[in-house]
CSV table of C-alpha atoms and ligand atoms in Angstrom, one decimal:
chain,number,residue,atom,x,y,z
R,1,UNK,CA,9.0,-19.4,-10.1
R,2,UNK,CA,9.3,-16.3,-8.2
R,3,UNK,CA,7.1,-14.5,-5.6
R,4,UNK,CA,6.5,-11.3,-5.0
R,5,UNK,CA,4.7,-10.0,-0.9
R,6,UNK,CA,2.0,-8.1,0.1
R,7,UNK,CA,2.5,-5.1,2.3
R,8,UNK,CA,1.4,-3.9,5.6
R,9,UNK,CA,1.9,0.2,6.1
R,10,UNK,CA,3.1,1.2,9.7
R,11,UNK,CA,2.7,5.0,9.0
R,12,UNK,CA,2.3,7.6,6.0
R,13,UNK,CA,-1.1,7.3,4.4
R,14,UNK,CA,-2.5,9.1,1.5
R,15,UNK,CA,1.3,10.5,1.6
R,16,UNK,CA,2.6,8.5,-1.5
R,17,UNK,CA,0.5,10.5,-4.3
R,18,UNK,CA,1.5,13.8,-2.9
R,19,UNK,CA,5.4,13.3,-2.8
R,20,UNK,CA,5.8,12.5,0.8
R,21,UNK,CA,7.2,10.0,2.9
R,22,UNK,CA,5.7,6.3,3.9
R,23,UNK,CA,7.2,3.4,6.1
R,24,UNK,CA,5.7,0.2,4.6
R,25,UNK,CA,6.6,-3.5,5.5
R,26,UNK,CA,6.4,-6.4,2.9
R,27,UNK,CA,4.5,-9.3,4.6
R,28,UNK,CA,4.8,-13.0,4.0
R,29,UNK,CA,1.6,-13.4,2.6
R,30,UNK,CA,2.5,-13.0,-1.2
R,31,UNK,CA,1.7,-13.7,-5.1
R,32,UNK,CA,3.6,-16.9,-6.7
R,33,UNK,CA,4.1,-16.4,-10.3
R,34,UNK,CA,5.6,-19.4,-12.3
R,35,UNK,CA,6.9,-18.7,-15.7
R,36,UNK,CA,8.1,-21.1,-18.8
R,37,UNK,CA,8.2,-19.9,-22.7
R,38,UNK,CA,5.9,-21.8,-24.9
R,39,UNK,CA,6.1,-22.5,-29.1
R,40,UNK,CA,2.7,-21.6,-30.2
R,41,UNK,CA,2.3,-18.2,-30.6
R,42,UNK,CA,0.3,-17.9,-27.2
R,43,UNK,CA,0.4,-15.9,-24.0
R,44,UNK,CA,-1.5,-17.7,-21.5
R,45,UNK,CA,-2.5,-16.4,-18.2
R,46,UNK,CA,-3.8,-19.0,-15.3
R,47,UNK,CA,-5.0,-17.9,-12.1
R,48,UNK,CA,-5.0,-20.6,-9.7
R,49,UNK,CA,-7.0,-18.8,-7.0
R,50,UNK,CA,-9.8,-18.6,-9.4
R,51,UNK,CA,-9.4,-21.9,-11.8
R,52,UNK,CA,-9.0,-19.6,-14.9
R,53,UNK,CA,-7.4,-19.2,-17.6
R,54,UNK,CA,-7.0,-16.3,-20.5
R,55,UNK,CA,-4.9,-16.9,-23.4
R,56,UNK,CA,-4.0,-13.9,-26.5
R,57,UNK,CA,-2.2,-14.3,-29.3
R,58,UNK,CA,1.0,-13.0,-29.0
R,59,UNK,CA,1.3,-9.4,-30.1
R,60,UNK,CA,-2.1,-9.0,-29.5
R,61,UNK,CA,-3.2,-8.4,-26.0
R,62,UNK,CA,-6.4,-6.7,-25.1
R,63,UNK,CA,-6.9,-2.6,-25.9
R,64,UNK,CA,-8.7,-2.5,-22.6
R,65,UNK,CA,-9.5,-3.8,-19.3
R,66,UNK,CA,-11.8,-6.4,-18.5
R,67,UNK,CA,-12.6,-5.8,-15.2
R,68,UNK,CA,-11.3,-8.5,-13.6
R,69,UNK,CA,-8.1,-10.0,-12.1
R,70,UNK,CA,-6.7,-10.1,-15.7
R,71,UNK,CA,-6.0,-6.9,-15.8
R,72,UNK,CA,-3.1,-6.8,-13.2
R,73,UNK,CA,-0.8,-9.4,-15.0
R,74,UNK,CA,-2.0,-8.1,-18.6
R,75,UNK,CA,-1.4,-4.4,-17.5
R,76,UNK,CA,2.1,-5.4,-16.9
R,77,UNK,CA,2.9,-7.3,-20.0
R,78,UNK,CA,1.4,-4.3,-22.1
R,79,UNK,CA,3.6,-1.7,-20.1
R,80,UNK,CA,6.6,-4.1,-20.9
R,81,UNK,CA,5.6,-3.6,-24.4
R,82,UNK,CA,6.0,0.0,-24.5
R,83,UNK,CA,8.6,0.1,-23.0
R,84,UNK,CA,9.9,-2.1,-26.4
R,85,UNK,CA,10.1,-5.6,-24.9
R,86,UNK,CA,8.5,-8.5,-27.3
R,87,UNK,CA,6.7,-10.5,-25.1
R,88,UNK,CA,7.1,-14.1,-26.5
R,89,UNK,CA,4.4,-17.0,-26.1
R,90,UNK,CA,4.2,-17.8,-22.6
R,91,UNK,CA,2.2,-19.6,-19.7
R,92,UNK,CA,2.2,-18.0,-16.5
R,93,UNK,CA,0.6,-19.2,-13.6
R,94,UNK,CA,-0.5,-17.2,-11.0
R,95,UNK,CA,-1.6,-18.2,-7.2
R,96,UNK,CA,-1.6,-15.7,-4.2
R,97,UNK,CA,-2.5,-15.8,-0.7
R,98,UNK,CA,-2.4,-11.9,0.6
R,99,UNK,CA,-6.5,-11.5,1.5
R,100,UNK,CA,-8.4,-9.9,-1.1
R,101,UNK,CA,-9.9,-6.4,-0.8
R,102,UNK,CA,-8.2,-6.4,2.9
R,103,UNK,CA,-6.0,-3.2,2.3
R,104,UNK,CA,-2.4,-5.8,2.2
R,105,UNK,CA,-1.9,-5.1,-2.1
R,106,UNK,CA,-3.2,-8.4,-3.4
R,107,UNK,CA,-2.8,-6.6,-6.4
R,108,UNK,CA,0.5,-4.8,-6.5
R,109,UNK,CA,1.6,-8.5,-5.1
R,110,UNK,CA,0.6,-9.9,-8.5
R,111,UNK,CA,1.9,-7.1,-10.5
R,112,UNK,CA,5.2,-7.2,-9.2
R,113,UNK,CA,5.2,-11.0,-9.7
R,114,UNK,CA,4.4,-11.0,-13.1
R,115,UNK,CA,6.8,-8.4,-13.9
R,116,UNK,CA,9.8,-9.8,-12.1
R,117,UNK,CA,8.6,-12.9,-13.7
R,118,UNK,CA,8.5,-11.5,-17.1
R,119,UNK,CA,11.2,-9.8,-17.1
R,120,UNK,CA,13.6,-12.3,-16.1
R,121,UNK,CA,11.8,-14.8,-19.0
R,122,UNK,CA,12.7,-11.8,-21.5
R,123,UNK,CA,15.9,-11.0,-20.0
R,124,UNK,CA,14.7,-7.5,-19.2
R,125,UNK,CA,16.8,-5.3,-17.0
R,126,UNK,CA,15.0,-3.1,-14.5
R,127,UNK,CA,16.5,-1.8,-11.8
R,128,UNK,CA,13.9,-2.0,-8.6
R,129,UNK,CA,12.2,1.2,-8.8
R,130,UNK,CA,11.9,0.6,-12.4
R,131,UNK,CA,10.1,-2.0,-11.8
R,132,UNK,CA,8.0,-0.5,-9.2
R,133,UNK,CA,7.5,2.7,-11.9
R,134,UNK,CA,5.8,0.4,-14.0
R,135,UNK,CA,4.0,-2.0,-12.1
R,136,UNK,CA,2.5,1.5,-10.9
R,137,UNK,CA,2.3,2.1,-14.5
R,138,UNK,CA,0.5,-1.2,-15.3
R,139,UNK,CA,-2.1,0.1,-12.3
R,140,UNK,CA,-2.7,3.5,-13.1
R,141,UNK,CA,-3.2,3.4,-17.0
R,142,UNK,CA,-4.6,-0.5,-18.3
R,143,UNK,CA,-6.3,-1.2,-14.6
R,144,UNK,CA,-7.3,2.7,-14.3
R,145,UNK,CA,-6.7,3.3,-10.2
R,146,UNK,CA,-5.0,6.2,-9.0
R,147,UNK,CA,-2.7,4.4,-6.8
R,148,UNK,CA,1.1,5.9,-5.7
R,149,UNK,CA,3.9,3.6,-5.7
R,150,UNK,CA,4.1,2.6,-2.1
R,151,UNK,CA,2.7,-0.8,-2.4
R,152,UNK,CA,4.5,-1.8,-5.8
R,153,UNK,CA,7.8,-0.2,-4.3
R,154,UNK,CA,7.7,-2.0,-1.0
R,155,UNK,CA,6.5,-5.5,-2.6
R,156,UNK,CA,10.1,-5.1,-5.2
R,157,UNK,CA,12.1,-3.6,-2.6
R,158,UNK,CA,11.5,-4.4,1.3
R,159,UNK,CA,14.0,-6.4,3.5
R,160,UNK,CA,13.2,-8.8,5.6
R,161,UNK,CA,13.2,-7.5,9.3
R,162,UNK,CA,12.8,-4.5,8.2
R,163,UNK,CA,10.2,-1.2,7.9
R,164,UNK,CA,11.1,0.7,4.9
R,165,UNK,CA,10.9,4.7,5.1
R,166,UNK,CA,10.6,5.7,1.6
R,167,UNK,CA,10.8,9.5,0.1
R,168,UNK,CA,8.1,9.5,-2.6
R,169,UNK,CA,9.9,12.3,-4.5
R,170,UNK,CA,12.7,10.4,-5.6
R,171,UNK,CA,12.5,7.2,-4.3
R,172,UNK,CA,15.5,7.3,-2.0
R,173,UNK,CA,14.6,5.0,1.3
R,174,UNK,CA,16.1,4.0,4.0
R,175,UNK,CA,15.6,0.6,5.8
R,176,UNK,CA,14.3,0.7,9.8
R,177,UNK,CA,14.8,-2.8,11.3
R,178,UNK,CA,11.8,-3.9,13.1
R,179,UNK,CA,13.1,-5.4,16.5
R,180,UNK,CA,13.1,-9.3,16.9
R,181,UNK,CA,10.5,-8.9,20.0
R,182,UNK,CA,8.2,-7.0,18.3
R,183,UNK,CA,5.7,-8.6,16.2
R,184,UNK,CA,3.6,-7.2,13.7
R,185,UNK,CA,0.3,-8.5,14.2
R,186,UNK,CA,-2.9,-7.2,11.3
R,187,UNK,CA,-6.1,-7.5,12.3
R,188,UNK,CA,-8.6,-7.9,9.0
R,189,UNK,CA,-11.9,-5.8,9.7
R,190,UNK,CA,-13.3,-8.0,7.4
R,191,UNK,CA,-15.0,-4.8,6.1
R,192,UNK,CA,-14.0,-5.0,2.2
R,193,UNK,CA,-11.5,-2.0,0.8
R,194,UNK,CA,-10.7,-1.3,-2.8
R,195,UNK,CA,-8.5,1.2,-4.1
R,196,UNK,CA,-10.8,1.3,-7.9
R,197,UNK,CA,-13.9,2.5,-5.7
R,198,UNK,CA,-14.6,6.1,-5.8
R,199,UNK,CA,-13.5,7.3,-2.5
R,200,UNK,CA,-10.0,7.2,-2.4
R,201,UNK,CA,-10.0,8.9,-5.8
R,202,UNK,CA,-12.3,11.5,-4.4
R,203,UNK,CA,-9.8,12.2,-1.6
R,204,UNK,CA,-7.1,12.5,-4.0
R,205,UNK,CA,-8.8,15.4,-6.1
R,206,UNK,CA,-9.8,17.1,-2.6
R,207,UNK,CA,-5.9,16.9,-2.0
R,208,UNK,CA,-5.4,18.2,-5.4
R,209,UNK,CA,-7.7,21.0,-4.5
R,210,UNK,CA,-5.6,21.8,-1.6
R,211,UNK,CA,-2.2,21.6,-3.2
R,212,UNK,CA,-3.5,24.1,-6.0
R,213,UNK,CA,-5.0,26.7,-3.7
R,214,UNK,CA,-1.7,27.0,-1.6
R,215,UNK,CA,0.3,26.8,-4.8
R,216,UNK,CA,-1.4,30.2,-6.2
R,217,UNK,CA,0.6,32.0,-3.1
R,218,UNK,CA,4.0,29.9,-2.8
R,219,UNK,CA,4.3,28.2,-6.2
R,220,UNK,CA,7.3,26.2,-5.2
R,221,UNK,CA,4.3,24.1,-3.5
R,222,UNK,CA,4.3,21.4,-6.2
R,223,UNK,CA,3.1,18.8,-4.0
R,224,UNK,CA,1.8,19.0,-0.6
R,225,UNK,CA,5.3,17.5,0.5
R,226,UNK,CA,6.4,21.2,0.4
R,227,UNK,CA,3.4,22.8,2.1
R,228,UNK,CA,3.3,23.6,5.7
R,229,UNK,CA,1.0,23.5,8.5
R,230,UNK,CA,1.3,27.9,8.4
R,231,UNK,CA,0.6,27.5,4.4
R,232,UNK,CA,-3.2,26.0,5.6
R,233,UNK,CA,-3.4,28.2,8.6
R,234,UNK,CA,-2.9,31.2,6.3
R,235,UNK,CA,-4.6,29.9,3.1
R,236,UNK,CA,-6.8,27.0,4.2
R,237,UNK,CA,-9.9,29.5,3.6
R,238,UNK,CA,-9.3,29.6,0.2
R,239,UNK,CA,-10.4,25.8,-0.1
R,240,UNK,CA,-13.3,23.6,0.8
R,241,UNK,CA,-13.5,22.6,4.3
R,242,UNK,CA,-13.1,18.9,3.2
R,243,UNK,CA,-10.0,19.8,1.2
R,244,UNK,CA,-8.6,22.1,4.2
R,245,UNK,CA,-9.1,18.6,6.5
R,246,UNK,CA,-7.6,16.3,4.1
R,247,UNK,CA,-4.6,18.4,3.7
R,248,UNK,CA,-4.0,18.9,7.6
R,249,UNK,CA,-4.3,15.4,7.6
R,250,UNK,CA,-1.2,14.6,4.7
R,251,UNK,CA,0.8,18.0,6.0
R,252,UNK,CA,1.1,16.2,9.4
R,253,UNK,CA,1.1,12.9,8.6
R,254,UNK,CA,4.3,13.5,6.4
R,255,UNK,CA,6.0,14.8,9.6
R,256,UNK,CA,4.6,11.8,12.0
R,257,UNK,CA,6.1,9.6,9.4
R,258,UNK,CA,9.6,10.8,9.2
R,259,UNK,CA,9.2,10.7,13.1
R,260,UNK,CA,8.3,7.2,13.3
R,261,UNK,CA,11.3,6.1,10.9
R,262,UNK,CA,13.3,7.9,13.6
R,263,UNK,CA,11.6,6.4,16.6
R,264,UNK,CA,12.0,3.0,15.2
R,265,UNK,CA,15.6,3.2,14.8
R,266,UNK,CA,16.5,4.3,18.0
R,267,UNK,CA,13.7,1.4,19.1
R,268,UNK,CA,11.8,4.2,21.2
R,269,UNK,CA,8.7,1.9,20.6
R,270,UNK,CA,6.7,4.6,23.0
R,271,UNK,CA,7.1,7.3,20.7
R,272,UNK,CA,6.3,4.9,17.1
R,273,UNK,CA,3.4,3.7,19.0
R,274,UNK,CA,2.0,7.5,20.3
R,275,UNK,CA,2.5,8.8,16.0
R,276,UNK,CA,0.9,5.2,15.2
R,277,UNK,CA,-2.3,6.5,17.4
R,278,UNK,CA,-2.2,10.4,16.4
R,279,UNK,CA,-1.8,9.0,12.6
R,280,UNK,CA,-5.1,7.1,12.9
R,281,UNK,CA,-7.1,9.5,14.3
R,282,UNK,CA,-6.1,12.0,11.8
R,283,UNK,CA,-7.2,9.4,9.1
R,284,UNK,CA,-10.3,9.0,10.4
R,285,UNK,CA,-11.0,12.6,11.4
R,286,UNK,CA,-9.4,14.6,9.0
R,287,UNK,CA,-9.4,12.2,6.4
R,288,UNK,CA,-12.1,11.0,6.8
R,289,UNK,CA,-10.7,7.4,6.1
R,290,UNK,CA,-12.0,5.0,8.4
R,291,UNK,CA,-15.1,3.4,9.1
R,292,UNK,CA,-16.6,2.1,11.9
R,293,UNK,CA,-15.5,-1.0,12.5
R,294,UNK,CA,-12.1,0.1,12.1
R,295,UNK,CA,-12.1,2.8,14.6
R,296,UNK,CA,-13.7,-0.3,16.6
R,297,UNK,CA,-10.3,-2.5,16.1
R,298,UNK,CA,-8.1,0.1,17.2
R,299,UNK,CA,-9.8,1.4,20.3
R,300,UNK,CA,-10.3,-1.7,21.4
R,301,UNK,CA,-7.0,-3.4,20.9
R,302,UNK,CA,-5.6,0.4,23.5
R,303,UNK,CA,-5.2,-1.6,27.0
R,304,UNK,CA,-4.6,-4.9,25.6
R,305,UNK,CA,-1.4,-6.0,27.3
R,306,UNK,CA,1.8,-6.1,24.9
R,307,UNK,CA,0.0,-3.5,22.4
R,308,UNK,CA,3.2,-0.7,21.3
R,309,UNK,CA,0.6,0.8,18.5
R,310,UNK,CA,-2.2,0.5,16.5
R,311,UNK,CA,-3.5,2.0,13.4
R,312,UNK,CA,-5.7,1.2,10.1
R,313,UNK,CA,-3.4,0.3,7.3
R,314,UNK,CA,-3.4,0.8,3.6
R,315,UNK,CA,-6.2,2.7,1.4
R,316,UNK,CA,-8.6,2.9,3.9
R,317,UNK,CA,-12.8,2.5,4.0
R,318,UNK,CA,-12.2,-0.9,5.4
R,319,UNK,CA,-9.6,-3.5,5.4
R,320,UNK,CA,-7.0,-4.2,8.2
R,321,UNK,CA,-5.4,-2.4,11.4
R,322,UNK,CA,-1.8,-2.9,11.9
R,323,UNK,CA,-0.7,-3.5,15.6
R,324,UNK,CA,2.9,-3.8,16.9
R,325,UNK,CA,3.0,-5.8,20.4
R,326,UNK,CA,5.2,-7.2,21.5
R,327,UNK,CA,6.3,-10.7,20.3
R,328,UNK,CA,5.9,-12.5,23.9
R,329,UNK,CA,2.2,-11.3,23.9
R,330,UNK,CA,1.0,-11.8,20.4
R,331,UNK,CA,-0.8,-15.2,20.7
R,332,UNK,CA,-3.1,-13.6,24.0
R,333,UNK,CA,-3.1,-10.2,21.9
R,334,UNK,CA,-4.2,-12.0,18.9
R,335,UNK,CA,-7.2,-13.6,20.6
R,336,UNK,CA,-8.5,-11.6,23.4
R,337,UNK,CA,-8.8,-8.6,20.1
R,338,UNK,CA,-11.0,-11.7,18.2
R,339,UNK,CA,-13.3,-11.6,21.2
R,340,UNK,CA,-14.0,-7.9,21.9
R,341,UNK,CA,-14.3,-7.3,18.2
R,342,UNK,CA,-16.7,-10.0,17.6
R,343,UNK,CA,-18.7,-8.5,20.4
R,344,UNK,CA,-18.3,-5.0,19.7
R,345,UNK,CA,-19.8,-5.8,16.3
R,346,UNK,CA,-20.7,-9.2,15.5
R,347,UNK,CA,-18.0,-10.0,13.1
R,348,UNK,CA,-15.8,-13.1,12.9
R,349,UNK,CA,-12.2,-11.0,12.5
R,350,UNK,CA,-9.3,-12.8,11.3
R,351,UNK,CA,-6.1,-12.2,12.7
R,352,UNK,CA,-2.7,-12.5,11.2
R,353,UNK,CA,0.6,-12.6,13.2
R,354,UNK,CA,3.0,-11.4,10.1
R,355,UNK,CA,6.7,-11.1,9.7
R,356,UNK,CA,8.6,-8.6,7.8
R,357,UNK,CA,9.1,-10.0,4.7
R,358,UNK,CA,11.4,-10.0,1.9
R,359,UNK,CA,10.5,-8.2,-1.6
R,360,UNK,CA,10.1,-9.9,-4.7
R,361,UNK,CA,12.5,-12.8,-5.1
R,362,UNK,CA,13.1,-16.3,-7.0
R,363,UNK,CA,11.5,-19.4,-6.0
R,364,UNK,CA,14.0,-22.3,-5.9
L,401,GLA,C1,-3.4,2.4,-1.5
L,401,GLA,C2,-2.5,2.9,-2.7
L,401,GLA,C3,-1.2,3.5,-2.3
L,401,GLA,C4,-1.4,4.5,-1.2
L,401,GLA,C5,-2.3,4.0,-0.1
L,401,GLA,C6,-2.7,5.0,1.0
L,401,GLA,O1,-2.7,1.3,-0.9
L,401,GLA,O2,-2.3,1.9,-3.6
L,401,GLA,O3,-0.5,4.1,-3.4
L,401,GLA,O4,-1.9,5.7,-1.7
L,401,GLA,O5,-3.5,3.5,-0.6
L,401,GLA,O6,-1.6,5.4,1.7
C-alpha cells in the first residue's frame, strides 16, 4: 500500500508552465493506492470513493479517455508502457481523501499513487522527477489538461515540515522549513475548480501569446522565466491587453516567489505574508484568476488575529485560499473565517487546519 498527498501552493501561480519558480507544500490529505499481482490476465482498477470498478485485459488498455476518474490511474499505466514496462495483471485499489475539484490535486494525488504503486509492483526504477515527468505525462496526453508539474512534483517529492521552492526549468529545488508555530490553515471556497475546464487553458495560450511577442525582439526569451518587467514595458503593445496583464502577472510573480522562499527561510513571516497578499491580487487583477468568493476569503480573513498571509491556491476560478497564522490562533482563526464567510455569502466553508506533509511513500 502506498500513498501519495495532495498539495497546498504558498506562492508561484501560473509560474510552472512557463519555466518559473513555485513553493508548494504536500498536505496530509492524500490518495491510498494498494497494489497485489493477480494470475488472470486482468488489470483491474477499483475506486473506493466511488464503489467502482474497471477491469482490461492485460495489454489492452483503452485508446482513449473516458472521461472520468479512470483516466488518472489508466493514464499512468499506459505512460509506463511506453516507456517499455509490461504491466502484468493486477488489482489496484484506490481511495483518496484530498476534496475534489477544491484546487489541493485530487488528481495528481492519484497519479502519483498509482505510479509509485506500479512501479514498485513491476520493479520500475524512477528517480522522483521521473516519476513526476510522467505522472505529468499521464495528465497531459491520455487525460488531455495542460497542467505543469508542480502538483505531481510536490505530491513525489515534498518533506514534511517543509515548503518546497522548485525551479521549473530543471527541476532543481530547494526545501524551506515551515516553522513549528505556524500552521497552514486552507480555507475551501466551496466554489468548484478544475484544471480540464477551458479557462486555465485559455490563460495558458494568452501567456503563450505573450512569450512569443517578446521573443520576436530577445529570442533568448524561451519562456517567460527569462522575460523582464522592461521586456513588457517596451513590447507589451505588441500583444493583447489580456496577454500584456497575464504576463505582468507571471513576470512578477516569478520574482515574489523566489522572495518568499527567501523570506521563509530566514522566518521573516512579515515579508512571506506582504508577497502572499501582493501575489493574490495580481492573480485576480492581472490574471484574472479569482472569483468572488475567493477574493471574499482573503479580505476577510486581513485582521483576523494570528493571520501571517493569505492567498488563493492552486489553478484558480474557485477552490481554496491558503492562510499561514500562527499555530496558537488557528482553532479561533479557523472559525471566526467560517462565520464572516458564511455571512459574506451564504456559504457553509470548510476549513482545514493542514500539516506539511510528506511525498509519496509506503504504507506499512
Ligand atoms: C494547476 C496545475 C499546475 C499549475 C497550477 C497553477 O494546479 O496543475 O501545473 O499550473 O494550476 O499554478
Amino acid at each position: 500500500m502506498f500513498a501519495a498527498p495532495g498539495r497546498v501552493n504558498l506562492i508561484g501561480e501560473h509560474t510552472d508552465y512557463a519555466e518559473g519558480f513555485v513553493m508548494p507544500a504536500a498536505i496530509d490529505f492524500a490518495t491510498l493506492a494498494g497494489v497485489s499481482p493477480r494470475t488472470d490476465g486482468k488489470v483491474a482498477i477499483r475506486a473506493e470513493n466511488y464503489g467502482e470498478e474497471r477491469v482490461y485485459e492485460t495489454g489492452a488498455l483503452p485508446q482513449t479517455r473516458s472521461r472520468d476518474w479512470s483516466d488518472y490511474p489508466v493514464g499512468v499505466l499506459k505512460m509506463m508502457e511506453e516507456d517499455g514496462y509490461r504491466i502484468p495483471g493486477l488489482s489496484l485499489t484506490l481511495w483518496g481523501d484530498v476534496p475534489l475539484g477544491s484546487g489541493l490535486s485530487s488528481s495528481a494525488a492519484v497519479e502519483v499513487a498509482t505510479a509509485t504503486a506500479v512501479a514498485d509492483l513491476v520493479n520500475a526504477k524512477y528517480t522522483g522527477p521521473e516519476l513526476a515527468r510522467l505522472c505529468q505525462r499521464a495528465e497531459n496526453q491520455f487525460v488531455g489538461s495542460a497542467c505543469g508539474i508542480m502538483d505531481q512534483f510536490v505530491s513525489v517529492n515534498a518533506r514534511e515540515g517543509h515548503a518546497l521552492l522548485l525551479d521549473c526549468r530543471d527541476l532543481s529545488y530547494r526545501l524551506a522549513p515551515i516553522p513549528e508555530d505556524v500552521a497552514l490553515v486552507i480555507a475551501n471556497t466551496m466554489v468548484k475548480h478544475a484544471v480540464t475546464g477551458g479557462e486555465y487553458t485559455s490563460r495558458r495560450a494568452e501567456v503563450e501569446e505573450a512569450t512569443e511577442a517578446i521573443r520576436r525582439h530577445r529570442p533568448e526569451v524561451k519562456f517567460l522565466r527569462d522575460a523582464t518587467v522592461e521586456d513588457l514595458e517596451r513590447w507589451g503593445g505588441e500583444m493583447s491587453e489580456n496577454a500584456r496583464k497575464r504576463a505582468r502577472h507571471v513576470i512578477t510573480e516569478n520574482q515574489r516567489t523566489v522572495a518568499a522562499a527567501k523570506a521563509l527561510i530566514c522566518k521573516d513571516l512579515r515579508e512571506l505574508g506582504r508577497l502572499m497578499a501582493e501575489a493574490h491580487w495580481s492573480y485576480s487583477r492581472d490574471f484574472e484568476a479569482s472569483c468572488e468568493e475567493a477574493d471574499a476569503m482573503v479580505e476577510l480573513a486581513q485582521d483576523l488575529p494570528g493571520l501571517i498571509g493569505a492567498r488563493l491556491t492552486g489553478g484558480g476560478f474557485g477552490g481554496c485560499t491558503v492562510n499561514l497564522v500562527e499555530a496558537g490562533s488557528a482553532e479561533e482563526f479557523r472559525s471566526a473565517l467560517k462565520e464572516r464567510y458564511k455571512a459574506r455569502t451564504g456559504i457553509e466553508a470548510q476549513v482545514y487546519i493542514c500539516h506539511a506533509s510528506a511525498g509519496a511513500h509506503r504504507v506499512e
